[in-house]
Amino acid sequence: MLTLQNLSIRAGVKPLLDSATLTVHPGQKIGLIGQNGVGKTTLFKTILNEVPIESGSVGIPQNWLIGSVEQEVSAKDINSLEYVTYGDSLYAESTERVKQAELANDNEALVSAYDGLDKISGYLVPNKAKQLLYGLGFSDADFEKNLSAFSGGWQVRLKLARALMQRADLLLLDEPTNHLDIEAVAWLEQWLKSYEGAVLIISHDRDFLDQVVQGIAHIHDQKITYYSGNFAAFERQRNEQLMQQQALHDKQKQQMQHLKSFIERFKAKASKAKQAQSRVKALERMEQVAAVQAMNPFIFKFLSPDHQPDPMMNITDLSFAYGDKSILKSVDLVLRAGDRIGLVGVNGSGKTTLLKQLVGELKPQTGKVIISKGVKIGYFAQHQIDSLNFDQSPLQHILAQENAPSDQESRDFLGQFGFSNTQCLEPIKAFSGGEKARLALAIIVYQKPNLIILDEPTNHLDMETRDALDMAIQEFAGAVILVTHDKHLLASISDQYWWVHQGKVTLYQGDLDGYLQQQLKAIKETQLENKVTRPGQSKKELRQQNAQQRRVLEDKIKPYQKEIKVLDKRMEQLQADLANYHAMMEDETLYDAANKQKLAECLKLQAGCSQELEEVEMRWLELEGLIEDIKAELES
């Protein structure tokens, strides 16, 4: 297992972790969370021995292989399939030995190299790589393309696929869902659920964490606190802690005020000097419990539009192509006032191209986009962030807007987006991606649009800013068109979905879960169509291999089913106990003064019973999910 023991690390002079502790067991999947800048990525670099440790230790079993996504593409002169397969280091070594033996015309070395390849089931590796690439949105035509032919976003996907190919005991994934579309995110969730190694994931996507992890490691105040369960369980536990912390803080404030009053009253009196002095020492010794700060420092809202034309936009017979490649064909759409549109479709299907048509950055080659009079669009996309003046401050950006507010009003406005007075005056070139994204959002909010178009707004945003954006859009009275891989945000905002697919844009008849299941089914069908067998393998051998794999999967289910039976009995008992405690508490005599101790005991037992029942139910659901995943694998 991986153990961080009293670990302290810095970024320059800034302390990030101070005596932090964490343990990651084999097969455990943990989400690593915390606000931007707390040291999550630096911690990964520390585990990979790329950053020095100030004090403490990182313990890694000698035989463990640590897998991660490489920062730069190591070689761009190979095709995508070879690049991904070489993520499996054993396969890469064996394949290189085969190539060297062939070049040297050394038959003995060649036999030995092929024997080594056979021992690691190397014949299965290219097929596994193809399955990964299909899941991440690549097609057969992409396999032979040189890496340099892919854009930056698609190269990020290739690096992720290469990392997933590693035979790692521990996989480190830093924001793996960035640059993925929501369909690929759904596929990645399923893949990680079945991954047998341990995984440590940095992510701000709450729904992704809910689906994948069984524990949360929260970095806060230079410490790491571990919470069992998914992100929803973390939020529940964290909120309970904060409420207790606030109550303790309030109580301590009263105690401290009492001590201060005594000291002030009696410090000048000789007869009370000793008691006053002891209270001074008590005040000094008292460990102050920090007051609970608002969990989210970002609270902003989109201003109510002055008016909302209806319809806001008519798109008729719109078509567009890049050269010979047709992107959109004969698109007909109507956007009504107050519509909440989730724009879905795999990367490359034309979502961003459609948005650029709507905001006028691209002109349709045929057809029209008719925008009603009075429509004011607020458009957020990555290139909008890149077009900010990096030599100017946030304050200068706001003061440059039409009908700009006063200097102080601008500072107050920027404060809602987490910019301090000092940051308001600093050039933004030194800002993080998240801070620049917040500034771009602030400018949109100030412009008071009645139509907001957001293209992947969450890529650089931490969880607190995402939550603030979610709340602001929900309260916004105008129309919204949203493209995002954040399932939580998309589901909470959208009331209908436009599906961009094969050049068409159609209204999807169903909810987001139904859409994603449809996409996963399509990916699975593509994977099944392209399964390969071992070279020279007969049909009989293939049937035997499939039967053996089926027996392995069936054996895997049995212990889960056995544990579920035990849990079923335990749940029945706990539910019966809980019903008894409820019946006891309906007895009015229990609340008499004479039964104070009995009441306290009953409340304690009830609370313990409720907590255990919740834990047992969570485990039952987890096991059911594992069994369903194995059954789905059996069916395939």
XYZ file of C-alpha atoms in Angstrom:
636
model
C 0.000 0.000 0.000
C 0.992 3.650 -0.463
C 1.606 5.473 2.834
C 2.171 9.196 3.331
C 3.570 9.643 6.835
C 3.876 13.134 8.406
C 4.524 14.497 4.925
C 5.503 18.158 4.485
C 6.051 19.692 1.032
C 6.409 23.211 -0.360
C 6.001 25.062 -3.636
C 8.889 27.518 -3.438
C 8.398 29.292 -0.102
C 4.683 28.424 0.086
C 3.918 25.495 2.428
C 1.413 23.085 0.867
C 1.297 20.115 3.261
C 2.377 20.021 6.897
C 2.695 16.609 8.592
C -0.005 15.158 6.324
C -0.918 11.471 6.452
C -2.767 9.201 4.004
C -2.896 5.474 3.238
C -3.997 3.971 -0.094
C -4.680 0.223 0.000
C -4.448 -2.148 -3.003
C -7.508 -1.797 -5.247
C -8.788 1.268 -3.386
C -10.170 4.187 -5.433
C -9.820 7.587 -3.751
C -10.751 11.074 -4.940
C -8.211 13.781 -4.017
C -10.023 17.105 -3.635
C -9.394 20.626 -2.379
C -9.446 24.175 -3.685
C -7.099 25.135 -6.521
C -3.595 25.806 -5.234
C -3.664 23.564 -2.133
C -1.073 21.162 -3.583
C -2.964 18.274 -5.201
C -0.825 18.116 -8.350
C 2.355 18.734 -6.337
C 1.434 15.756 -4.150
C 1.242 13.570 -7.280
C 4.696 14.805 -8.314
C 5.969 13.981 -4.831
C 4.644 10.398 -5.089
C 6.376 10.121 -8.497
C 9.611 11.405 -6.887
C 9.606 14.547 -9.054
C 9.355 17.002 -6.116
C 11.569 16.929 -2.995
C 10.097 16.164 0.423
C 10.705 18.703 3.181
C 10.018 16.159 5.929
C 8.127 12.916 6.482
C 8.046 10.011 4.063
C 6.283 8.435 1.081
C 6.206 4.644 1.403
C 5.658 2.642 -1.787
C 5.992 -1.173 -2.003
C 9.102 -2.082 -3.984
C 7.177 -4.191 -6.483
C 4.471 -1.586 -7.119
C 4.277 0.100 -10.512
C 2.936 3.659 -10.357
C 1.091 4.757 -13.503
C 0.344 8.348 -14.520
C -0.433 10.527 -17.535
C 2.764 11.895 -19.051
C 3.021 15.677 -19.253
C 4.416 15.798 -22.799
C 3.895 13.376 -25.658
C 7.163 11.436 -25.593
C 7.326 10.639 -29.327
C 5.277 12.215 -32.103
C 6.697 10.198 -35.010
C 4.569 7.093 -34.334
C 0.911 6.399 -34.968
C -1.707 6.681 -32.261
C -2.285 2.935 -31.828
C 1.418 2.195 -31.344
C 1.743 5.147 -28.946
C -1.102 3.819 -26.784
C 0.025 0.158 -26.848
C 3.483 1.230 -25.680
C 1.849 2.494 -22.513
C 2.115 -1.175 -21.487
C 5.840 -1.141 -20.665
C 6.156 -4.960 -20.705
C 4.605 -5.073 -24.168
C 6.816 -2.197 -25.353
C 9.976 -3.980 -24.161
C 8.963 -7.309 -25.724
C 7.954 -5.668 -29.016
C 11.251 -3.785 -29.223
C 13.132 -7.068 -28.657
C 11.186 -8.606 -31.547
C 12.082 -5.646 -33.803
C 15.770 -5.793 -32.852
C 15.903 -9.564 -33.460
C 14.275 -9.118 -36.873
C 16.738 -6.371 -37.830
C 19.667 -8.552 -36.741
C 18.153 -11.578 -38.544
C 18.754 -13.514 -35.308
C 16.267 -16.411 -35.323
C 17.193 -17.602 -31.830
C 16.669 -14.132 -30.355
C 13.439 -13.808 -32.342
C 12.033 -17.063 -30.910
C 12.999 -15.897 -27.408
C 11.400 -12.472 -27.978
C 8.138 -13.996 -29.238
C 8.146 -16.373 -26.264
C 8.424 -13.370 -23.934
C 5.578 -11.652 -25.791
C 3.454 -14.778 -25.462
C 4.078 -15.004 -21.690
C 2.557 -11.559 -21.144
C -0.378 -12.285 -23.549
C 1.005 -9.603 -25.836
C -1.330 -10.609 -28.660
C -4.205 -9.109 -26.611
C -2.531 -5.703 -26.078
C -3.338 -4.043 -29.454
C -6.972 -5.098 -29.061
C -7.106 -3.666 -25.531
C -5.627 -0.420 -26.863
C -8.295 -0.277 -29.572
C -11.052 -0.797 -26.997
C -9.658 2.112 -24.965
C -9.457 4.330 -28.028
C -13.030 3.496 -29.076
C -14.212 4.354 -25.571
C -12.429 7.701 -25.676
C -14.025 8.647 -28.983
C -11.456 7.571 -31.604
C -12.360 5.712 -34.795
C -10.549 3.076 -36.896
C -9.348 5.830 -39.209
C -7.474 7.461 -36.315
C -5.329 4.423 -35.448
C -2.775 4.926 -38.230
C -2.604 8.714 -37.897
C 0.628 10.247 -36.688
C 0.385 11.879 -33.242
C 1.239 15.292 -34.698
C -1.996 15.126 -36.749
C -4.124 15.416 -33.597
C -5.129 18.667 -31.872
C -4.072 19.408 -28.307
C -7.354 18.154 -26.831
C -7.167 14.833 -28.712
C -3.508 14.420 -27.727
C -4.640 14.721 -24.101
C -7.014 11.795 -24.756
C -4.188 9.762 -26.269
C -2.021 10.419 -23.215
C -4.890 9.272 -20.989
C -5.347 6.092 -23.072
C -1.591 5.384 -22.832
C -1.775 5.806 -19.033
C -4.747 3.427 -18.793
C -2.734 0.796 -20.695
C -0.145 0.636 -17.903
C -0.119 -2.517 -15.754
C -0.085 -0.257 -12.717
C -0.690 -1.161 -9.070
C -1.511 2.516 -8.443
C -2.824 4.870 -11.112
C -2.549 8.646 -10.584
C -5.087 10.631 -12.636
C -5.056 14.440 -12.568
C -8.358 15.885 -13.865
C -8.871 12.976 -16.314
C -12.258 14.282 -17.496
C -10.887 17.580 -18.830
C -10.943 17.584 -22.645
C -13.371 14.642 -22.673
C -16.964 14.929 -23.825
C -19.714 13.682 -21.526
C -20.016 10.433 -23.498
C -16.325 9.608 -22.970
C -16.633 10.544 -19.279
C -19.471 8.023 -18.894
C -17.303 5.350 -20.554
C -14.306 6.217 -18.339
C -16.490 5.829 -15.225
C -17.347 2.263 -16.266
C -13.726 1.450 -17.098
C -12.401 2.700 -13.755
C -15.084 0.786 -11.834
C -13.723 -2.478 -13.254
C -10.051 -1.498 -12.873
C -8.421 -3.832 -10.353
C -5.528 -1.587 -9.245
C -5.634 1.333 -6.811
C -6.541 4.758 -8.231
C -5.933 8.243 -6.838
C -7.973 10.816 -8.799
C -7.811 14.608 -8.705
C -11.184 15.877 -9.901
C -13.664 18.711 -9.400
C -16.469 16.716 -11.048
C -18.745 15.582 -8.204
C -20.841 13.187 -10.294
C -17.710 11.505 -11.697
C -16.352 11.076 -8.148
C -19.713 9.749 -6.937
C -19.613 7.058 -9.612
C -15.977 5.988 -9.259
C -14.468 6.404 -5.779
C -15.047 4.749 -2.397
C -13.126 7.363 -0.419
C -12.318 11.084 -0.459
C -8.980 12.590 0.622
C -9.623 16.274 1.346
C -6.674 18.693 1.448
C -7.469 21.618 3.728
C -5.299 23.762 6.003
C -2.193 21.832 4.836
C -3.611 18.538 6.127
C -5.218 15.539 4.410
C -8.436 14.228 5.956
C -9.802 10.916 4.697
C -13.562 10.280 4.454
C -15.007 6.894 3.541
C -17.666 6.755 0.835
C -18.171 8.726 -2.374
C -18.357 12.520 -2.772
C -21.974 12.731 -1.568
C -20.966 10.890 1.632
C -18.018 13.292 2.038
C -20.275 16.330 1.758
C -22.608 14.916 4.393
C -19.781 14.121 6.815
C -18.024 17.429 6.169
C -21.187 19.442 6.792
C -21.752 17.633 10.093
C -18.173 18.438 11.131
C -18.594 22.101 10.223
C -21.805 22.362 12.222
C -20.059 20.819 15.238
C -17.089 23.112 14.714
C -19.358 26.171 14.624
C -21.134 25.083 17.809
C -17.779 24.524 19.541
C -16.541 27.895 18.323
C -19.655 29.661 19.671
C -19.264 27.912 23.027
C -15.586 28.803 23.200
C -16.321 32.438 22.412
C -18.609 32.552 25.449
C -15.935 30.949 27.645
C -13.267 33.330 26.409
C -15.508 36.342 26.932
C -16.221 35.179 30.475
C -12.490 34.820 31.189
C -11.738 38.229 29.698
C -14.479 39.861 31.796
C -13.084 38.297 34.982
C -9.550 39.425 34.148
C -10.678 42.995 33.423
C -12.710 43.201 36.629
C -10.218 41.731 39.061
C -6.691 42.125 37.671
C -6.145 45.343 39.724
C -7.383 43.826 43.006
C -4.674 42.193 45.093
C -7.118 39.721 46.653
C -8.135 38.442 43.237
C -4.779 38.782 41.459
C -3.958 35.077 41.705
C -7.293 33.980 40.221
C -7.021 36.632 37.501
C -3.523 35.450 36.615
C -4.666 31.837 36.365
C -7.407 32.905 33.964
C -4.900 34.793 31.821
C -2.933 31.551 31.513
C -6.124 29.601 30.792
C -6.974 32.061 28.030
C -3.495 31.670 26.550
C -3.693 27.878 26.696
C -7.153 27.678 25.169
C -6.935 26.303 21.653
C -9.046 28.561 19.509
C -11.439 26.709 17.230
C -11.609 28.558 13.953
C -14.987 29.990 13.132
C -16.554 28.181 10.230
C -16.129 30.231 7.130
C -18.691 30.064 4.384
C -17.934 26.886 2.494
C -18.117 28.727 -0.811
C -16.341 32.080 -1.192
C -17.920 32.685 -4.603
C -21.503 33.886 -4.630
C -22.615 35.679 -7.772
C -25.691 35.850 -9.962
C -26.578 36.749 -13.525
C -28.603 39.950 -13.520
C -32.229 39.713 -14.588
C -32.641 40.591 -18.289
C -34.543 43.787 -19.026
C -36.588 41.970 -21.683
C -36.709 38.590 -23.429
C -37.847 38.365 -27.068
C -39.693 35.180 -27.954
C -38.579 33.370 -30.011
C -34.998 34.451 -29.414
C -33.460 32.717 -32.409
C -34.508 30.875 -35.583
C -32.063 28.593 -37.399
C -33.245 27.494 -40.843
C -31.579 25.044 -43.261
C -28.124 25.791 -41.830
C -25.169 23.920 -43.363
C -21.431 24.274 -42.808
C -18.270 22.441 -43.869
C -14.529 22.769 -43.362
C -13.156 22.184 -46.837
C -14.561 18.889 -48.091
C -15.611 17.779 -44.612
C -19.292 18.435 -43.935
C -19.980 19.337 -40.284
C -23.615 20.507 -40.221
C -26.314 19.715 -42.769
C -29.772 21.334 -43.080
C -30.143 22.232 -39.398
C -33.523 23.683 -38.345
C -33.939 24.895 -34.749
C -35.921 27.392 -32.706
C -34.713 28.823 -29.389
C -37.506 30.139 -27.154
C -37.260 32.571 -24.241
C -36.303 30.755 -21.053
C -35.125 27.571 -22.833
C -32.438 25.553 -21.001
C -30.621 23.614 -23.715
C -27.989 20.973 -23.058
C -25.983 20.504 -26.262
C -24.738 16.886 -26.448
C -22.763 14.848 -28.947
C -19.302 13.328 -29.121
C -16.265 15.549 -29.632
C -15.889 16.445 -33.290
C -19.609 16.142 -34.004
C -19.944 19.916 -34.474
C -21.166 21.321 -31.121
C -18.626 24.175 -30.976
C -19.059 24.847 -34.712
C -22.814 25.238 -34.161
C -22.255 27.656 -31.266
C -19.894 29.758 -33.366
C -22.630 29.997 -36.016
C -25.110 31.176 -33.388
C -22.836 33.930 -32.029
C -21.695 35.055 -35.494
C -18.059 33.920 -35.318
C -18.697 31.648 -38.324
C -21.066 32.303 -41.204
C -23.351 29.512 -42.502
C -22.479 28.387 -46.024
C -26.182 27.892 -46.629
C -29.224 28.735 -44.539
C -29.756 31.457 -41.932
C -29.403 32.244 -38.231
C -32.027 34.879 -37.427
C -31.511 36.525 -34.043
C -34.491 38.485 -32.736
C -34.148 42.173 -31.960
C -33.117 42.795 -28.353
C -31.255 39.511 -27.860
C -28.008 40.058 -25.962
C -25.646 37.066 -25.900
C -23.097 36.289 -23.204
C -20.655 33.782 -24.719
C -18.076 31.786 -22.742
C -15.499 29.579 -24.463
C -11.796 28.820 -24.090
C -10.824 31.297 -26.810
C -12.750 33.992 -24.927
C -10.361 33.447 -22.006
C -7.365 33.506 -24.363
C -8.571 36.828 -25.815
C -8.368 38.606 -22.434
C -5.608 41.230 -22.196
C -3.064 39.447 -20.000
C -1.180 42.702 -19.281
C -4.277 44.301 -17.761
C -5.806 43.789 -14.317
C -9.324 42.498 -13.578
C -10.282 46.058 -12.605
C -9.133 47.423 -15.984
C -11.187 44.748 -17.775
C -14.386 45.770 -15.939
C -13.728 49.513 -16.299
C -13.320 48.966 -20.048
C -16.913 47.709 -20.356
C -19.719 49.850 -21.743
C -21.390 51.952 -18.997
C -18.633 50.889 -16.590
C -19.305 51.333 -12.855
C -17.108 53.377 -10.524
C -13.741 52.115 -9.339
C -15.124 50.979 -5.957
C -18.255 49.436 -7.463
C -16.037 47.479 -9.880
C -13.914 46.191 -6.983
C -17.029 45.169 -5.052
C -18.351 43.403 -8.154
C -15.076 41.519 -8.683
C -15.096 40.546 -5.005
C -18.130 38.349 -5.716
C -15.868 36.298 -7.995
C -13.174 35.800 -5.377
C -10.817 38.622 -6.412
C -9.250 40.466 -3.469
C -8.439 44.188 -3.611
C -4.827 43.299 -4.363
C -5.748 40.852 -7.142
C -8.042 43.454 -8.715
C -4.948 45.533 -9.529
C -2.577 42.765 -10.668
C -1.962 41.893 -14.355
C -3.776 38.639 -15.073
C -0.823 37.030 -16.905
C 0.266 35.487 -13.587
C -3.269 34.214 -12.815
C -4.195 30.531 -12.877
C -6.518 29.134 -15.542
C -9.338 29.074 -12.985
C -8.839 32.736 -12.066
C -8.881 33.776 -15.715
C -12.051 31.742 -16.254
C -13.682 33.486 -13.275
C -12.785 36.881 -14.776
C -14.295 35.880 -18.132
C -17.473 34.848 -16.282
C -17.504 38.159 -14.385
C -17.367 40.104 -17.667
C -20.297 38.079 -19.056
C -22.344 38.675 -15.892
C -21.653 42.415 -16.053
C -22.873 42.590 -19.662
C -26.347 41.560 -18.465
C -27.210 39.100 -21.286
C -30.610 37.501 -21.832
C -29.032 34.485 -23.596
C -26.010 32.719 -22.089
C -23.997 30.322 -24.262
C -21.367 28.319 -22.355
C -18.889 26.012 -24.100
C -17.082 23.826 -21.507
C -17.087 26.503 -18.783
C -15.825 24.181 -16.012
C -12.457 23.053 -17.450
C -10.375 25.234 -15.102
C -12.910 25.757 -12.328
C -12.664 24.188 -8.888
C -15.697 22.689 -7.187
C -16.631 25.853 -5.278
C -16.722 27.958 -8.446
C -18.654 25.238 -10.305
C -21.259 25.222 -7.533
C -21.521 29.025 -7.667
C -21.947 28.885 -11.455
C -24.583 26.151 -11.102
C -26.611 28.253 -8.642
C -26.229 31.426 -10.734
C -27.496 29.722 -13.909
C -30.385 28.080 -12.073
C -31.537 31.506 -10.830
C -31.031 33.154 -14.240
C -34.314 34.071 -15.906
C -32.992 34.119 -19.485
C -32.195 31.337 -21.956
C -29.148 29.062 -21.677
C -27.256 26.828 -24.125
C -24.674 24.687 -22.369
C -21.914 22.333 -23.537
C -20.105 20.573 -20.692
C -18.632 17.219 -19.697
C -19.786 17.874 -16.110
C -22.831 15.615 -15.822
C -23.972 17.180 -12.525
C -24.039 20.682 -14.041
C -25.642 19.552 -17.303
C -28.400 17.575 -15.576
C -29.199 20.327 -13.073
C -29.412 23.088 -15.714
C -30.929 21.514 -18.837
C -34.604 20.824 -19.425
C -34.094 19.627 -23.011
C -31.193 18.285 -25.080
C -30.113 19.075 -28.618
C -28.164 16.107 -30.007
C -25.489 16.898 -32.603
C -24.957 13.701 -34.578
C -23.878 12.911 -38.143
C -24.359 16.515 -39.250
C -27.878 16.804 -37.836
C -29.096 18.582 -34.699
C -32.230 17.007 -33.258
C -34.193 17.206 -30.029
C -33.277 14.148 -27.954
C -36.408 12.459 -26.621
C -35.275 11.367 -23.163
C -33.205 12.314 -20.158
C -29.430 12.541 -19.798
C -29.023 9.083 -18.256
C -30.946 7.532 -21.145
C -28.767 9.380 -23.653
C -25.523 8.242 -21.982
C -26.719 4.624 -21.805
C -27.436 4.799 -25.530
C -23.907 6.106 -26.211
C -22.263 3.469 -23.998
C -24.216 0.768 -25.835
C -22.950 2.109 -29.172
C -19.342 2.108 -27.899
C -19.750 -1.457 -26.629
C -21.110 -2.626 -29.988
C -18.101 -1.075 -31.749
C -15.755 -2.811 -29.309
C -17.460 -6.177 -29.829
C -17.278 -5.844 -33.609
C -13.537 -5.326 -33.387
C -12.513 -8.017 -30.895
C -9.510 -10.020 -32.050
C -8.242 -13.495 -31.241
C -4.780 -14.865 -30.741
C -2.974 -15.451 -34.078
C -3.666 -18.996 -35.305
C -6.356 -19.582 -32.678
C -9.047 -22.070 -33.782
C -12.771 -21.664 -33.115
C -12.588 -24.498 -30.592
C -9.731 -22.774 -28.732
C -11.662 -19.507 -28.814
C -14.745 -21.209 -27.303
C -12.561 -22.769 -24.607
C -10.985 -19.403 -23.877
C -14.416 -17.721 -23.622
C -15.720 -20.525 -21.369
C -12.691 -20.138 -19.105
C -13.195 -16.357 -18.931
C -16.871 -16.929 -18.114
C -15.986 -19.292 -15.247
C -13.534 -16.732 -13.872
C -16.229 -14.026 -13.919
C -18.839 -16.344 -12.353
C -16.379 -17.244 -9.575
C -15.832 -13.535 -9.048
C -19.562 -12.995 -8.416
C -19.959 -15.741 -5.805
C -18.258 -14.016 -2.815
C -20.241 -10.828 -3.540
C -23.523 -12.769 -3.559
C -22.543 -14.497 -0.313
C -21.817 -11.159 1.361
C -25.136 -9.729 0.108
C -27.016 -12.549 1.873
C -25.252 -11.670 5.140
C -26.053 -7.979 4.618
C -29.723 -8.760 3.897
C -30.042 -10.498 7.270
C -28.219 -7.685 9.047
C -30.479 -5.052 7.448
C -33.573 -6.942 8.584
C -32.241 -7.034 12.141
C -31.264 -3.353 12.149
C -34.654 -2.305 10.744
C -36.388 -4.328 13.464
C -34.164 -2.758 16.152
C -34.860 0.716 14.766
C -38.619 0.075 14.859
C -38.274 -0.978 18.532
C -36.388 2.209 19.414
C -39.047 4.311 17.665
C -41.757 2.499 19.636
C -39.873 3.107 22.907
C -39.560 6.801 22.122
C -43.323 7.081 21.591
C -43.749 6.265 25.292
C -44.402 9.618 27.016
C -42.992 8.394 30.341
C -39.563 8.119 28.727
C -39.360 11.912 28.803
C -39.917 12.178 32.566
C -37.006 13.563 34.581
C -36.566 10.217 36.314
C -35.920 8.520 32.952
C -33.317 11.014 31.732
C -30.551 8.397 31.636
C -32.801 5.871 29.878
C -33.772 8.467 27.224
C -30.124 9.328 26.568
C -29.285 5.655 26.192
C -32.218 5.111 23.822
C -31.195 8.090 21.660
C -27.608 6.835 21.548
C -28.694 3.330 20.498
C -31.063 4.730 17.875
C -28.337 6.944 16.384
C -25.872 4.054 16.282
C -28.436 1.756 14.709
C -29.320 4.346 12.030
C -25.662 4.920 11.179
C -24.902 1.207 10.893
C -27.998 0.664 8.732
C -26.849 3.422 6.363
C -23.361 1.884 6.128
C -24.784 -1.594 5.484
C -27.124 -0.213 2.787
C -24.212 1.627 1.096
C -22.156 -1.582 1.015
C -25.168 -3.546 -0.309
C -25.592 -1.032 -3.161
C -21.860 -1.147 -3.911
C -21.928 -4.954 -4.166
C -25.037 -4.890 -6.371
C -23.220 -2.477 -8.691
C -20.164 -4.745 -8.867
C -22.352 -7.768 -9.667
C -24.197 -5.832 -12.412
C -20.850 -4.822 -13.963
C -19.665 -8.459 -13.996
C -22.994 -9.658 -15.445
C -22.687 -7.048 -18.206
C -19.184 -8.364 -18.947
C -20.570 -11.921 -19.063
C -23.220 -10.878 -21.571
C -20.564 -9.347 -23.801
